[in-house]
Coordinates of C-alpha atoms and ligand atoms in Angstrom, one line a residue:
M498 CA 18.7 -1.4 -13.1
L499 CA 15.5 0.2 -12.4
D500 CA 15.5 3.6 -12.9
L501 CA 12.7 6.4 -10.9
N502 CA 14.6 9.9 -11.3
N503 CA 12.6 12.3 -11.2
K504 CA 9.1 10.5 -10.8
N505 CA 7.2 11.6 -7.7
A506 CA 5.8 8.9 -5.7
I507 CA 3.0 8.7 -2.8
I508 CA 3.1 6.4 -0.5
T509 CA 0.7 5.5 2.0
G510 CA 1.6 3.9 5.4
A511 CA 4.8 4.7 5.2
S512 CA 6.0 5.3 8.2
R513 CA 6.6 1.8 9.3
G514 CA 6.6 -1.6 8.3
I515 CA 6.2 -2.3 4.6
G516 CA 5.3 1.2 3.3
R517 CA 8.4 2.3 5.0
A518 CA 10.0 0.0 2.9
V519 CA 8.6 0.7 0.1
A520 CA 9.1 4.5 0.5
V521 CA 13.0 3.7 1.0
K522 CA 13.6 1.3 -2.3
L523 CA 11.3 3.8 -4.5
A524 CA 13.7 6.6 -3.0
S525 CA 16.9 4.7 -3.8
L526 CA 15.9 4.5 -7.4
G527 CA 15.1 8.1 -7.4
A528 CA 11.8 8.8 -6.9
N529 CA 10.8 12.0 -4.6
I530 CA 8.8 10.8 -2.1
A531 CA 5.1 12.1 -0.2
V532 CA 4.7 9.9 3.3
V533 CA 1.7 9.3 4.4
Y534 CA 1.0 8.5 8.0
A535 CA -1.8 8.5 10.4
G536 CA -1.0 9.4 13.8
N537 CA 2.9 8.5 14.6
A538 CA 5.0 11.5 13.5
E539 CA 8.3 10.8 15.0
K540 CA 8.2 7.3 12.6
A541 CA 6.9 9.3 9.9
A542 CA 9.8 12.3 10.5
E543 CA 12.6 8.9 10.5
T544 CA 11.0 7.7 6.9
V545 CA 11.8 11.2 5.6
S546 CA 15.6 11.4 7.1
E547 CA 16.2 7.8 6.0
I548 CA 14.9 9.0 2.2
E549 CA 17.0 12.8 2.0
A550 CA 19.7 10.8 2.6
L551 CA 19.5 8.9 -0.8
G552 CA 19.4 12.4 -2.0
V553 CA 15.8 12.9 -3.0
K554 CA 13.1 15.1 -1.5
A555 CA 10.3 13.9 1.3
K556 CA 8.0 15.1 3.2
A557 CA 5.5 13.9 5.6
Y558 CA 2.0 14.2 5.1
R559 CA -0.5 13.5 8.1
C560 CA -3.8 11.7 6.6
D561 CA -6.3 9.2 7.7
V562 CA -7.1 8.3 4.2
S563 CA -10.5 6.6 5.1
S564 CA -12.0 10.5 5.0
F565 CA -12.1 11.1 1.7
D566 CA -11.9 15.1 2.5
A567 CA -8.5 14.7 3.7
A568 CA -7.4 12.5 1.0
K569 CA -8.4 14.9 -1.1
E570 CA -6.9 17.9 0.8
L571 CA -3.6 15.3 0.8
V572 CA -3.4 14.9 -3.0
A573 CA -3.4 18.1 -3.5
S574 CA -0.8 19.8 -1.2
V575 CA 1.3 16.8 -2.5
I576 CA 1.1 18.2 -6.6
E577 CA 1.3 21.6 -4.8
D578 CA 4.8 20.4 -3.2
F579 CA 6.1 18.1 -5.8
G580 CA 4.5 19.3 -9.1
C581 CA 2.8 16.0 -9.9
V582 CA 2.2 12.5 -8.7
D583 CA 3.8 10.1 -11.3
I584 CA 3.3 6.7 -8.4
L585 CA 0.7 6.4 -5.8
V586 CA 1.3 3.3 -3.5
N587 CA -2.2 2.2 -1.6
N588 CA -0.2 1.0 1.3
A589 CA -1.9 1.8 4.8
G590 CA -3.9 -1.0 6.5
I591 CA -5.2 -1.6 9.7
V592 CA -6.6 -5.0 11.6
K593 CA -9.1 -5.7 13.9
D594 CA -9.3 -9.7 13.9
C595 CA -11.9 -11.6 15.6
L596 CA -14.5 -14.1 15.0
V597 CA -17.4 -13.3 13.4
L598 CA -19.4 -14.9 16.5
S599 CA -18.0 -11.6 18.3
M600 CA -17.2 -9.2 16.1
K601 CA -18.6 -5.5 16.6
E602 CA -20.1 -3.8 13.5
E603 CA -17.9 -0.8 13.5
D604 CA -14.5 -2.9 13.7
F605 CA -16.4 -4.1 10.5
D606 CA -16.6 -1.1 8.9
R607 CA -13.5 0.8 10.0
V608 CA -11.8 -2.5 8.7
I609 CA -13.2 -1.5 5.3
D610 CA -13.4 2.5 5.9
V611 CA -9.3 2.3 6.0
N612 CA -8.3 -1.2 3.5
L613 CA -10.8 -0.3 1.2
K614 CA -12.4 2.8 1.1
G615 CA -9.3 4.7 2.2
T616 CA -7.5 3.0 -1.5
F617 CA -10.7 4.1 -3.3
N618 CA -10.4 7.7 -1.9
M619 CA -7.0 8.0 -2.8
I620 CA -6.9 6.7 -6.5
K621 CA -10.5 8.8 -6.8
N622 CA -8.2 11.4 -6.1
V623 CA -5.4 11.1 -8.9
Y624 CA -7.2 9.6 -11.4
Q625 CA -8.4 12.5 -13.5
H626 CA -4.8 13.2 -13.3
M627 CA -2.6 10.6 -13.9
M628 CA -5.6 9.6 -17.1
K629 CA -4.5 13.7 -18.5
K630 CA -0.5 12.9 -18.0
R631 CA -1.1 10.0 -19.5
R632 CA 1.0 7.6 -17.6
G633 CA 0.8 6.4 -14.1
R634 CA 1.7 3.3 -11.8
I635 CA -1.2 3.0 -8.8
I636 CA -0.4 -0.3 -6.4
N637 CA -2.6 -1.4 -3.6
M638 CA -1.6 -3.6 -0.8
S639 CA -3.9 -6.5 -0.7
S640 CA -3.0 -9.6 1.4
V641 CA -3.0 -13.2 0.8
V642 CA -6.0 -13.4 3.0
G643 CA -8.1 -11.5 0.4
L644 CA -6.6 -14.6 -1.7
N645 CA -7.5 -17.0 0.6
G646 CA -9.5 -16.0 3.7
N647 CA -8.7 -16.8 7.1
A648 CA -10.8 -17.5 10.4
G649 CA -10.5 -14.1 12.0
Q650 CA -10.5 -11.6 9.6
A651 CA -13.6 -11.7 7.9
N652 CA -13.4 -8.0 8.1
Y653 CA -9.7 -7.6 6.5
A654 CA -10.8 -10.8 4.3
A655 CA -13.6 -8.6 2.6
A656 CA -11.1 -5.3 2.4
K657 CA -8.3 -7.7 0.9
A658 CA -10.1 -9.0 -1.7
G659 CA -12.3 -6.3 -2.0
I660 CA -9.1 -3.8 -3.5
I661 CA -8.5 -6.7 -6.1
G662 CA -11.6 -6.1 -7.4
M663 CA -11.7 -2.4 -7.3
S664 CA -7.8 -2.8 -9.0
K665 CA -8.7 -5.1 -11.6
S666 CA -11.6 -3.0 -12.5
I667 CA -10.0 0.6 -12.8
A668 CA -7.0 -1.3 -14.3
K669 CA -9.4 -2.1 -17.4
E670 CA -10.6 1.7 -17.3
L671 CA -7.0 3.0 -17.0
A672 CA -5.3 0.7 -19.2
A673 CA -5.5 2.8 -22.9
R674 CA -4.8 6.2 -20.5
G675 CA -0.9 4.7 -19.7
V676 CA -1.9 4.3 -16.4
T677 CA -1.3 0.6 -14.3
V678 CA -3.3 -0.6 -11.4
N679 CA -1.8 -3.9 -10.1
I680 CA -1.6 -5.8 -6.5
V681 CA 1.1 -6.9 -4.5
A682 CA -0.2 -10.0 -2.0
P683 CA 1.7 -10.1 1.0
G684 CA 2.3 -13.2 2.8
F685 CA 3.4 -13.1 6.4
I686 CA 5.8 -9.9 6.8
D687 CA 7.5 -9.1 10.0
T688 CA 6.2 -6.1 11.0
D689 CA 4.6 -4.2 13.9
M690 CA 1.1 -5.8 12.7
T691 CA 2.2 -9.3 13.0
S692 CA 4.5 -8.5 15.9
A693 CA 1.3 -8.3 17.9
L694 CA 0.2 -12.1 17.1
S695 CA 0.5 -14.6 19.9
E696 CA 3.8 -16.8 19.6
K697 CA 1.4 -20.1 19.2
N698 CA -0.2 -18.2 16.3
K699 CA 3.2 -17.7 14.4
E700 CA 4.1 -21.0 14.7
A701 CA 0.8 -22.1 12.9
I702 CA 1.2 -19.6 10.1
M703 CA 5.0 -20.6 10.0
G704 CA 3.7 -24.2 9.2
T705 CA 1.8 -22.8 6.6
I706 CA 4.3 -21.1 4.3
P707 CA 6.7 -23.8 2.2
A708 CA 10.2 -21.2 2.3
K709 CA 10.0 -21.6 6.3
R710 CA 10.6 -18.0 6.9
M711 CA 8.4 -14.7 7.6
G712 CA 9.1 -12.3 4.8
S713 CA 10.9 -9.0 4.9
P714 CA 9.5 -5.8 4.5
E715 CA 12.6 -5.4 1.5
D716 CA 10.9 -8.7 -0.3
I717 CA 7.9 -6.7 -0.7
S718 CA 9.1 -3.2 -1.4
N719 CA 11.4 -4.9 -4.5
A720 CA 8.4 -6.3 -5.8
V721 CA 6.9 -3.1 -5.9
A722 CA 9.4 -0.9 -6.9
F723 CA 9.4 -3.3 -9.9
L724 CA 5.7 -2.8 -10.5
A725 CA 6.2 1.2 -10.2
S726 CA 9.0 0.7 -12.7
D727 CA 9.0 2.3 -16.8
E728 CA 9.8 -1.7 -17.8
A729 CA 6.4 -3.1 -16.1
S730 CA 4.4 -1.0 -18.3
Y731 CA 2.9 -4.2 -20.0
I732 CA 1.7 -5.3 -16.5
T733 CA -1.5 -4.0 -15.4
G734 CA -4.6 -5.8 -12.9
E735 CA -2.0 -8.6 -11.8
V736 CA -2.3 -10.0 -8.3
I737 CA 1.7 -10.6 -7.3
R738 CA 1.8 -12.8 -4.4
V739 CA 5.1 -12.2 -2.4
D740 CA 4.4 -15.0 0.1
G741 CA 7.2 -18.0 0.0
G742 CA 4.6 -19.7 -1.2
M743 CA 1.9 -19.9 1.6
A744 CA -1.3 -19.3 -1.5
M745 CA 0.2 -21.3 -4.3
Ligands
NAP1101 P1 1.9 -1.9 10.7 O1 3.1 -1.9 10.4 O2 0.9 -2.2 11.2 O3 1.8 -0.7 9.9 C1 1.0 0.2 9.0 C2 1.1 1.5 8.3 O4 -0.5 2.3 8.4 C3 1.4 2.5 9.3 O5 2.1 3.7 8.4 C4 0.3 3.7 10.1 O6 0.5 4.9 9.9 C5 -0.5 3.4 8.4 N1 -1.8 3.7 8.5 C6 -2.9 3.1 9.3 N2 -3.9 3.3 9.8 C7 -4.1 4.8 8.6 C8 -5.0 5.8 7.8 N3 -6.1 5.7 8.5 N4 -4.7 6.4 7.6 C9 -3.5 6.6 6.6 N5 -2.3 6.0 7.4 C10 -3.2 4.7 8.5 O7 1.4 -2.4 9.0 P2 2.7 -3.9 7.6 O8 2.3 -4.9 8.2 O9 3.2 -2.9 7.0 O10 1.4 -3.7 6.6 C11 1.0 -2.6 5.5 C12 0.1 -3.1 4.2 O11 0.2 -4.5 4.2 C13 -1.1 -3.4 5.4 O12 -2.1 -2.4 4.3 C14 -1.0 -4.8 5.0 O13 -2.9 -4.9 5.5 C15 -0.7 -5.7 4.2 N6 -0.2 -6.8 4.6 C16 0.2 -7.3 6.2 C17 1.2 -8.3 5.8 C18 1.9 -8.8 7.2 O14 2.5 -9.2 7.2 N7 2.7 -7.3 7.3 C19 0.3 -9.4 5.5 C20 -0.6 -9.1 4.5 C21 -0.6 -7.6 3.9 P3 1.1 5.3 11.7 O15 2.0 4.9 11.7 O16 1.1 7.3 11.6 O17 0.1 4.6 12.8

């Protein structure tokens, strides 16, 4: 069984969906969790209670990861509260879907700022800390859309593909320091993000999934838990698709 006892993890976007499932899974393996959210304090508090019931430490932090200064302050607070950071899961993400024909510049920028720049902001602020400790796990949430593209998601695909290139670059920088950087690329997962899609869209997407079902947040959290563990110490710069075969 995977063991994350005495490890401290920062999970961004942990108030809901995939991030919450990741937070609860890592906590169930013994990790203390910094639950990062954007604005939904009530949902973040629910995640914290669920984690505390597992007998480990949890605290909620409000932070817009697209702000470098906010990310810096967040990491400093977590180190003060928990002592150190062993695991960083960059999961916070948003979509603003629309064809480029009518996509507004601010919708392109915001999706890049939260998904891609937010991931950079968080990594930059734990980089030296993990390097000095000579161990660490960074797991970044991409998407099958970052691998294959998707009409109506040029902004999101650019951010998610950017995460892959950035992660592989940082993986090369940090590998000799015992810090791994890996990427999870979910397919079509049952969360608030996908529940906003029309039934027609959902049906069309289902038709592209060989496994013939949506994924659950727990399908993703199982992969993240493995990448966060000691058992994955020789895996870095890897993209693990968790998509029922969608992007195969
Ligand atoms: P979700 O249900 O919409 O939850 C998004 C989470 O991100 C929430 O916790 C939200 O906090 C947080 N967040 C949003 N903007 C933020 C910001 N600026 N700073 C900090 N936190 C922020 O999303 P999800 O479906 O679980 O997706 C999680 C990740 O997986 C995303 O990166 C997404 O792109 C990726 N993904 C999802 C799917 C899918 O099918 N669902 C597929 C591929 C990839 P609040 O609750 O406070 O708003």
